[in-house]
Short mmCIF file of C-alpha atoms in Angstrom, two decimals:
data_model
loop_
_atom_site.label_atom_id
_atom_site.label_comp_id
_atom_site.label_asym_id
_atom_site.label_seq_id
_atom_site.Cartn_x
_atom_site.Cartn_y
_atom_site.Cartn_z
CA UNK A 1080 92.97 11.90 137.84
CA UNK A 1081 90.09 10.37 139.82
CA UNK A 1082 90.13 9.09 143.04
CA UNK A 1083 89.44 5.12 142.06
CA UNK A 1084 92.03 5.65 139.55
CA UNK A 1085 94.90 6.97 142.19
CA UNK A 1086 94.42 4.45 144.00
CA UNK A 1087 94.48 1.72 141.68
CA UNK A 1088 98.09 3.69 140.55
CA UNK A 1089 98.88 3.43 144.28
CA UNK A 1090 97.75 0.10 144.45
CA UNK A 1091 100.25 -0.68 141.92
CA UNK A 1092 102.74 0.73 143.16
CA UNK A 1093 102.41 -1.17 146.31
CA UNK A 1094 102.60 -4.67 144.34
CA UNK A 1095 105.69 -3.43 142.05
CA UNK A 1096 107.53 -2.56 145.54
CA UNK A 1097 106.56 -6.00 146.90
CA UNK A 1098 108.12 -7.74 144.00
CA UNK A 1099 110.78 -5.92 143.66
CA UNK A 1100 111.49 -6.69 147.67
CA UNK A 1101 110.81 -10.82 146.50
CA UNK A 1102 113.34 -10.50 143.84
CA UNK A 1103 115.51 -9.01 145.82
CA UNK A 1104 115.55 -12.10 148.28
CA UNK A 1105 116.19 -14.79 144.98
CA UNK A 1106 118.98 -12.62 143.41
CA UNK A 1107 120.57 -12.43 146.70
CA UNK A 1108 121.12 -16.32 146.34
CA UNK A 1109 123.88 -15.36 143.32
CA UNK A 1110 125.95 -13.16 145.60
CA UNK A 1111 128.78 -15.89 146.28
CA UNK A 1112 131.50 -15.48 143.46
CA UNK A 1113 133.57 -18.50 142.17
CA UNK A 1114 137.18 -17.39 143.07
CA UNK A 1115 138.70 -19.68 140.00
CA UNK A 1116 136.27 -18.03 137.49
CA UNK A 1117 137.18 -14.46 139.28
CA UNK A 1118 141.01 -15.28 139.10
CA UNK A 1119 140.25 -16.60 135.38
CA UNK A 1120 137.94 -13.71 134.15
CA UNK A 1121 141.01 -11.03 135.72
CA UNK A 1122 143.72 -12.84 133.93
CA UNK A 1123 142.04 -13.35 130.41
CA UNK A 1124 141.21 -9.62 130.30
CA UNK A 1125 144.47 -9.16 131.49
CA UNK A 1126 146.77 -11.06 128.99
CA UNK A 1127 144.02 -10.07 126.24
CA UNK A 1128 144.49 -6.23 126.91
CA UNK A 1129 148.73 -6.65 127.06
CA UNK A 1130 149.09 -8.76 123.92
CA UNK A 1131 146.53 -6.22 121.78
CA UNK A 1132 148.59 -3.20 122.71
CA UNK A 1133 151.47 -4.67 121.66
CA UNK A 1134 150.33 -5.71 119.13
CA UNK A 1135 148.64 -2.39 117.92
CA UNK A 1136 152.03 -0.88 118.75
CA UNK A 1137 153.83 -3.08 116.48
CA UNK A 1138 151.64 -3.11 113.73
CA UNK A 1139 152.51 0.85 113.78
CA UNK A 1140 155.76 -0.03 111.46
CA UNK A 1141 153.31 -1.37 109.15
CA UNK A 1142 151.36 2.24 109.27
CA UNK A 1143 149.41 4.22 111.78
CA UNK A 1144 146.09 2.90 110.11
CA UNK A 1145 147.10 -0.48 110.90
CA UNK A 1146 147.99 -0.15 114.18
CA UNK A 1147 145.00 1.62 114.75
CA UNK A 1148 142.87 -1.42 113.97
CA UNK A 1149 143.87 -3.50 116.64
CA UNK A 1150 143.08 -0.43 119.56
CA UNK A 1151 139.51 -1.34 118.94
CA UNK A 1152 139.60 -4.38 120.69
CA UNK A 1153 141.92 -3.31 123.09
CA UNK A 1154 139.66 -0.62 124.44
CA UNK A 1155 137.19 -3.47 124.52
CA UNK A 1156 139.39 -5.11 126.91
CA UNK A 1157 140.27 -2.01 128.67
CA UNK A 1158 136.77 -1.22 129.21
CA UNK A 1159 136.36 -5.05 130.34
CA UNK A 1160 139.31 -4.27 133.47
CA UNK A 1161 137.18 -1.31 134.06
CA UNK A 1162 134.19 -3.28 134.54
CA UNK A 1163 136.11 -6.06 136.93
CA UNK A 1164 137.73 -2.94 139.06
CA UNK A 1165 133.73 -1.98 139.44
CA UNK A 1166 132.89 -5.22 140.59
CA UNK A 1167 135.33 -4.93 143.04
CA UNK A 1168 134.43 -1.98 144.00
CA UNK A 1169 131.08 -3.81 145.35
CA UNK A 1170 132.91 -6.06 147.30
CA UNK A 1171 131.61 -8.58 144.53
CA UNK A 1172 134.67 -9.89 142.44
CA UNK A 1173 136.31 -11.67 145.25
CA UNK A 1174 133.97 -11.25 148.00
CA UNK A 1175 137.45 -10.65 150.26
CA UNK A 1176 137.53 -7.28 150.76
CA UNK A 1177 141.35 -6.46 150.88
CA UNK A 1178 141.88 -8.85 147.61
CA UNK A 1179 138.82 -6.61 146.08
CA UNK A 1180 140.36 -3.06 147.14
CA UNK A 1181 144.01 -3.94 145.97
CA UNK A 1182 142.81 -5.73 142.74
CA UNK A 1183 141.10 -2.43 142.35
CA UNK A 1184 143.24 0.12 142.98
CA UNK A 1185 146.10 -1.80 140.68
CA UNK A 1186 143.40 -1.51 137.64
CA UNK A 1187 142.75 1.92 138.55
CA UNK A 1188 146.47 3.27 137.45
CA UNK A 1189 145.32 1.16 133.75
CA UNK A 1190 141.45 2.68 133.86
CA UNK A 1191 142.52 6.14 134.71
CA UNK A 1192 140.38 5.66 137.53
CA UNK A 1193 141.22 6.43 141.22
CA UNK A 1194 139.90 3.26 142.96
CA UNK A 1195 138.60 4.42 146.32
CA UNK A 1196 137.36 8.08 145.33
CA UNK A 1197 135.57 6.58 142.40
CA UNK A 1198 134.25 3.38 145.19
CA UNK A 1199 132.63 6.42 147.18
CA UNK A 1200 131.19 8.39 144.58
CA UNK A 1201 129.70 5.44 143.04
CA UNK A 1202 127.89 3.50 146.25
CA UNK A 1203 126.01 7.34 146.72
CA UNK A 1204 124.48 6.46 142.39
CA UNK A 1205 123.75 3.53 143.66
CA UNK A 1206 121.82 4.78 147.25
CA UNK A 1207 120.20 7.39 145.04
CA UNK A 1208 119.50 5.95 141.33
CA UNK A 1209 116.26 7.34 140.57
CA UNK A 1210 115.73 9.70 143.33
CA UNK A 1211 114.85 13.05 142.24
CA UNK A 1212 115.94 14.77 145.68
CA UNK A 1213 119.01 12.97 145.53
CA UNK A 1214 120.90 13.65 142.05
CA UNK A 1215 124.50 15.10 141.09
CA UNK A 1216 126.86 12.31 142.52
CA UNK A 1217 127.79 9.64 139.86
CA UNK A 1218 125.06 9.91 137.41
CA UNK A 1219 124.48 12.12 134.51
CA UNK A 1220 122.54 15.54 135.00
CA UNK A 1221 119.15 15.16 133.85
CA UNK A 1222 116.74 17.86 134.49
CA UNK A 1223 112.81 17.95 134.84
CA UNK A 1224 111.02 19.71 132.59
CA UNK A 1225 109.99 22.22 134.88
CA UNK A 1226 113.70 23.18 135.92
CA UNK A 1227 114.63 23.76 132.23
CA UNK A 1228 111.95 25.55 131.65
CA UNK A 1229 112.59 27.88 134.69
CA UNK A 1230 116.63 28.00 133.33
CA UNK A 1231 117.75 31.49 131.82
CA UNK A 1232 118.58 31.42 127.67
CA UNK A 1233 121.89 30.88 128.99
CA UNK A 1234 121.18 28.14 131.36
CA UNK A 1235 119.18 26.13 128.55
CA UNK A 1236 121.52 26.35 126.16
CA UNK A 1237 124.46 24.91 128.18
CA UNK A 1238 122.03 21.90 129.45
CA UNK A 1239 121.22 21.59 125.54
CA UNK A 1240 125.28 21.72 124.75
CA UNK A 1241 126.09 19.66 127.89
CA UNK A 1242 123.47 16.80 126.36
CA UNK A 1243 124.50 16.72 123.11
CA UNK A 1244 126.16 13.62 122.05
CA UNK A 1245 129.64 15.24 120.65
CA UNK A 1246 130.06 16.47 123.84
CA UNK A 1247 128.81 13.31 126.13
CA UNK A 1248 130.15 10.61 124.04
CA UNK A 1249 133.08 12.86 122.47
CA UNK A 1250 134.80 15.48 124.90
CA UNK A 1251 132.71 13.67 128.10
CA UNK A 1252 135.73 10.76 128.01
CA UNK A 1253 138.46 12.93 127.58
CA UNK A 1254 137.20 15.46 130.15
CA UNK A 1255 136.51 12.67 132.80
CA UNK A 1256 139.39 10.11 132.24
CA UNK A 1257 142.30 12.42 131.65
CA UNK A 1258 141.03 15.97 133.51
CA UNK A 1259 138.29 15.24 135.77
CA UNK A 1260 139.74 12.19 137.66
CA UNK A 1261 143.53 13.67 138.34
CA UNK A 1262 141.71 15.27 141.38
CA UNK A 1263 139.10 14.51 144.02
CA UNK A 1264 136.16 17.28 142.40
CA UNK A 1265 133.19 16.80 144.58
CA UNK A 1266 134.98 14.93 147.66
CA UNK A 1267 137.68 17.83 148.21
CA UNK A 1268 136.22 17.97 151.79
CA UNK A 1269 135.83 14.39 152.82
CA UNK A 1270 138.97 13.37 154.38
CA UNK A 1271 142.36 12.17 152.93
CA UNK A 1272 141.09 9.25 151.08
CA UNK A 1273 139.65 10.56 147.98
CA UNK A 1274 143.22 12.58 147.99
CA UNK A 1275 145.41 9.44 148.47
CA UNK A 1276 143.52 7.56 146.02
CA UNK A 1277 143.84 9.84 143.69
CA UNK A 1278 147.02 11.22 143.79
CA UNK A 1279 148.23 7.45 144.47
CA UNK A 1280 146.83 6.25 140.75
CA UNK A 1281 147.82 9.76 139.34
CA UNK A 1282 151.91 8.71 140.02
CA UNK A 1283 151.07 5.29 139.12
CA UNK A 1284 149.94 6.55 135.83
CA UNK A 1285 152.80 8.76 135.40
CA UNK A 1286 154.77 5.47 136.16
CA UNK A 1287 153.48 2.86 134.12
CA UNK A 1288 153.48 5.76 131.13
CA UNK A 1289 157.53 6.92 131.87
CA UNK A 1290 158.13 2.79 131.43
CA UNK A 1291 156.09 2.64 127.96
CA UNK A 1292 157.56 5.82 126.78
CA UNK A 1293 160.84 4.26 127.40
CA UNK A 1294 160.03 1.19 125.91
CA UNK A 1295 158.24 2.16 122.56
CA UNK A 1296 158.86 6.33 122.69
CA UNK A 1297 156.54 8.87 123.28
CA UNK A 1298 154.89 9.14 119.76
CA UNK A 1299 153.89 5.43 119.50
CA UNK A 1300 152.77 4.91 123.15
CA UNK A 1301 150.26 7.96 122.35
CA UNK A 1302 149.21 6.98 119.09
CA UNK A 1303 148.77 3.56 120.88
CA UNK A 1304 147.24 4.32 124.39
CA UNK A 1305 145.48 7.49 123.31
CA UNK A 1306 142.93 5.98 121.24
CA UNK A 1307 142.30 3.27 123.72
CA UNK A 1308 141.56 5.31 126.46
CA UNK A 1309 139.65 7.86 124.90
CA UNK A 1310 137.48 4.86 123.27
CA UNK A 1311 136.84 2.42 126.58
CA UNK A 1312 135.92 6.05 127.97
CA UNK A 1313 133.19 6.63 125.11
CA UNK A 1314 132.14 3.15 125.13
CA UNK A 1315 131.77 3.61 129.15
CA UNK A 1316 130.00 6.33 129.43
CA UNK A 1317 127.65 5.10 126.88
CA UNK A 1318 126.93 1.77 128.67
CA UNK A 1319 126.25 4.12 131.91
CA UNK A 1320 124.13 6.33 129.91
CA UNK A 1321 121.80 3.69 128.35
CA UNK A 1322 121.50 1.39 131.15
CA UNK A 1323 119.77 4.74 133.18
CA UNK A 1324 118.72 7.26 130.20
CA UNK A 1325 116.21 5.30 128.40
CA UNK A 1326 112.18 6.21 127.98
CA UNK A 1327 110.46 4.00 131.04
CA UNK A 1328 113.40 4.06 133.02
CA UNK A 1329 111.75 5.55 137.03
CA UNK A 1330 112.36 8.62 138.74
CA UNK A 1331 110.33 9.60 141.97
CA UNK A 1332 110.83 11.72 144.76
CA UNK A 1333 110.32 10.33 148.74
CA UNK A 1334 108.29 8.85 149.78
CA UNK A 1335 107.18 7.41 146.11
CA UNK A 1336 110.77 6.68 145.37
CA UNK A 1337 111.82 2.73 147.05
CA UNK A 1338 114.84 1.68 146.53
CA UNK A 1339 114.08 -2.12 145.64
CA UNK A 1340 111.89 -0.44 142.62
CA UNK A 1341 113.69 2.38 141.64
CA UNK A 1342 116.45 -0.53 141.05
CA UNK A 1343 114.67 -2.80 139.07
CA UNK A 1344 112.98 -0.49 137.26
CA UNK A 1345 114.90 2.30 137.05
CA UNK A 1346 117.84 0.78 135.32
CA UNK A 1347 117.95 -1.18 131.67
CA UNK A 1348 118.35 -4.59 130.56
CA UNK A 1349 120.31 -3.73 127.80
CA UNK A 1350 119.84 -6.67 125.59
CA UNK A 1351 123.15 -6.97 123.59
CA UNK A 1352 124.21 -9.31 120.96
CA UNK A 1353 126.03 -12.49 122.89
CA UNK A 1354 130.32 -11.37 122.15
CA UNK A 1355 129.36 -7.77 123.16
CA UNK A 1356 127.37 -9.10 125.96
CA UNK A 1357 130.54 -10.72 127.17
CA UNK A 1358 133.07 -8.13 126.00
CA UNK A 1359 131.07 -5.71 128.41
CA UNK A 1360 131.26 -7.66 131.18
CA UNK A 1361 127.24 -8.74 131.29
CA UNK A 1362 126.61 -5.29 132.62
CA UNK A 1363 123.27 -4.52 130.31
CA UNK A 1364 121.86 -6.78 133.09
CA UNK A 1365 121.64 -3.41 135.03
CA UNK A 1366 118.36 -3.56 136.46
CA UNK A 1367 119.39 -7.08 138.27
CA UNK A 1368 122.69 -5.67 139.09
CA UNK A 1369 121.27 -2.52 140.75
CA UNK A 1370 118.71 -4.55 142.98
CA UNK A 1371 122.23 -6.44 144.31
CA UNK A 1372 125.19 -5.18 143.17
CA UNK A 1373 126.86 -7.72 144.93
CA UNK A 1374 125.97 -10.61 142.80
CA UNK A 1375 129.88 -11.15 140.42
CA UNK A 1376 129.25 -9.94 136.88
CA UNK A 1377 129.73 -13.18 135.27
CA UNK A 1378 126.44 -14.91 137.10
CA UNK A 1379 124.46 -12.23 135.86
CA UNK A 1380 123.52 -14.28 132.88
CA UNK A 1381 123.27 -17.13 135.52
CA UNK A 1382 119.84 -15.33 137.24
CA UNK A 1383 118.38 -14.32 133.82
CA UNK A 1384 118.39 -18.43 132.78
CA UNK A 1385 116.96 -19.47 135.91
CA UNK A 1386 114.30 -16.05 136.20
CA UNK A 1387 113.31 -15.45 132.30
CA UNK A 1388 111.00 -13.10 133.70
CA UNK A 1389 113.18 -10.40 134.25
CA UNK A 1390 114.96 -10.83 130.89
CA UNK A 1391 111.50 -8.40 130.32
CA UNK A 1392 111.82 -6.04 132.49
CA UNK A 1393 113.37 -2.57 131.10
CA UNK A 1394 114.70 -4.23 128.52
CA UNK A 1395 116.32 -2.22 125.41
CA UNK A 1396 118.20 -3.30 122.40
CA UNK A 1397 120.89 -2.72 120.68
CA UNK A 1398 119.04 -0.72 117.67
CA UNK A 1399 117.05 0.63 119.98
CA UNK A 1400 119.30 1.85 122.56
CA UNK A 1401 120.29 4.85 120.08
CA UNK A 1402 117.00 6.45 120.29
CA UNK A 1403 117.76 7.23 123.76
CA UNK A 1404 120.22 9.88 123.09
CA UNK A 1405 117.21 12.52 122.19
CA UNK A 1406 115.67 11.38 125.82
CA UNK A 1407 116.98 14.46 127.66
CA UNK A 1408 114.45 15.59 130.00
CA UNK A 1409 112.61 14.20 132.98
CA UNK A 1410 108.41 14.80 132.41
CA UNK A 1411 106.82 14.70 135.60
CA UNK A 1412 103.56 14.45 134.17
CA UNK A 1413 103.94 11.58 131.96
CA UNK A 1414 106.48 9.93 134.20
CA UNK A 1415 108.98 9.17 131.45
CA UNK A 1416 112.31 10.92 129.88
CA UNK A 1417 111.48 13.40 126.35
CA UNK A 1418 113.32 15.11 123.88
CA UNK A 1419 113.42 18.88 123.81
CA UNK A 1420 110.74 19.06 121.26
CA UNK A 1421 108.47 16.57 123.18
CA UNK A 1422 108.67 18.99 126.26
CA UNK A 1423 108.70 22.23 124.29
CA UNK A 1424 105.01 21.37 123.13
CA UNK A 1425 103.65 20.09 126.32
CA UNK A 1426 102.94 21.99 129.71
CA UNK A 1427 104.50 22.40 132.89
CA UNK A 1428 103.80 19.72 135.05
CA UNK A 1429 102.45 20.53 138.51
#
């Protein structure tokens, strides 16, 4: 590359970071949540999520196909609690922070999530999204070219089997939800709270399950809950996946990598039809979300009507959102995510 032309990519660089820091500044106007639309929003989800399990549970003495039906939308409603819990996790649902840690930790014993371990682990993604020097915590391993190349045959082929989608969309939710979250694994050292949380919403758990199994027995509350879990999990993981694994999305190291532009850049705008843009909780609207997580969910559509020009930025739509499964490696080069083959027929970057 010339010199007139690294500049002019410098140059560049400067403006994105200076709008990025301007857009900060007008999303931060959307921070204040409505507390009778928050109150609203947590008991719709709520009495939506209740009523479709039992429901799916009594449509089981009609047949197991039948009940199964109804556990679709009831993992769409357990994924939506999930979503509120992460909102309150920012401080955003509420904007009180003891009403936004209790509401919380309550949803964490229904989103197999331990409220205050996952809190921590998730304000580091958001300090680090896009940083090269700064991944592992709360984000999904993505590699550089260069490192996989540099991997043993071994160490390639468990990246490839780690990345493929049976395993990140299939065992991924079952691994995280109902293994991986039972204990602290990556805060074992950093103090007793990321222990109480999580052994606090593991005996909740047991809890609420000992008072279903009760209730309906063991073999309907897991052909009932199972399911549910195991697809809010999938449908999770794939929200988190898109909304960061996608071709243009930004990856730098210091002191390229700002946060205001690795934010607004470096996340999606996953465009989704309107009833699964509101079933998820508005979070496609990642790239605003990730410049201020603060701002609630539900005024996310709220900055996009009044700012149509980020409705551009990163965007991604539904059909095209499932091209970014073969997006599996970071090129340095090209400064942009590539399949296996893409990177198996291009150079090292340096």
């Amino acid at each position: 590359m010339s010199a007139a032309l690294e500049f002019s990519a410098e140059a560049a660089d400067v403006d994105d970071s200076r709008d990025a820091k301007a857009w900060l500044k007008i999303i931060n106007a959307y921070r204040q949540p409505n507390l009778k639309r928050s109150t609203f929003e947590l008991g719709v989800t709520c009495l939506a999520f209740v009523l479709l399990w039992v429901a799916s549970w009594a449509l089981l003495h009609y047949g197991y196909w039948a009940g199964l039906l109804l556990t679709i939308p009831a993992a769409a409603f357990l994924l939506r609690l999930f979503i509120i819990q992460h909102d309150c996790g920012h401080g955003a649902f509420f904007a009180r922070r003891r009403f936004d840690d209790w509401t919380g930790r309550i949803l964490g014993v229904f989103t197999l999530t331990p409220y205050d371990y996952w809190r921590r682990a998730h304000a580091e993604h958001h300090a680090s999204a896009g940083n090269l020097d700064e991944r592992g915590i709360g984000d999904i391993t993505t590699l550089t070219v260069a490192e996989y190349k540099a991997l043993s045959a071994r160490g390639r082929l468990l990246y490839r089997l780690y990345r493929h989608p049976l395993v990140l969309f299939g065992i991924g939710p079952a691994w995280v939800f109902l293994l991986k979250q039972r204990l602290p694994f990556g805060m074992m050292r950093s103090g007793a709270l990321p222990w109480i949380s999580t052994m606090a919403t593991n005996v909740g758990m047991v809890v609420l399950a000992a008072i279903l199994i009760w209730a309906v027995g063991l073999g309907p509350f897991l052909a009932v809950h199972l399911p549910i879990v195991l697809m809010a999990g999938a449908a999770g993981i794939w929200l988190f996946y898109v909304q960061h694994q996608f071709e243009d999305t930004h990856w730098s190291n210091p002191p390229a990598w700002q946060f205001q532009h690795a934010a607004l850049h470096g996340a999606s705008h996953y465009d989704l039809p309107w009833g699964l843009r509101w079933l998820t909780g508005y979070i496609g609207v990642h790239h605003v979300h990730h410049l201020s997580s603060k701002v609630p969910y539900y005024r996310l559509p709220e900055v996009l009507r009044d700012h149509p020009e980020l409705r551009g930025i990163s965007r991604i739509t539904l059909r095209e959102s499932f091209a970014c499964v073969k997006l599996v490696l970071w090129d340095e080069k090209l400064g942009r995510l590539v399949s296996f083959r893409e990177a198996n027929r291009k150079p090292v970057a340096v």
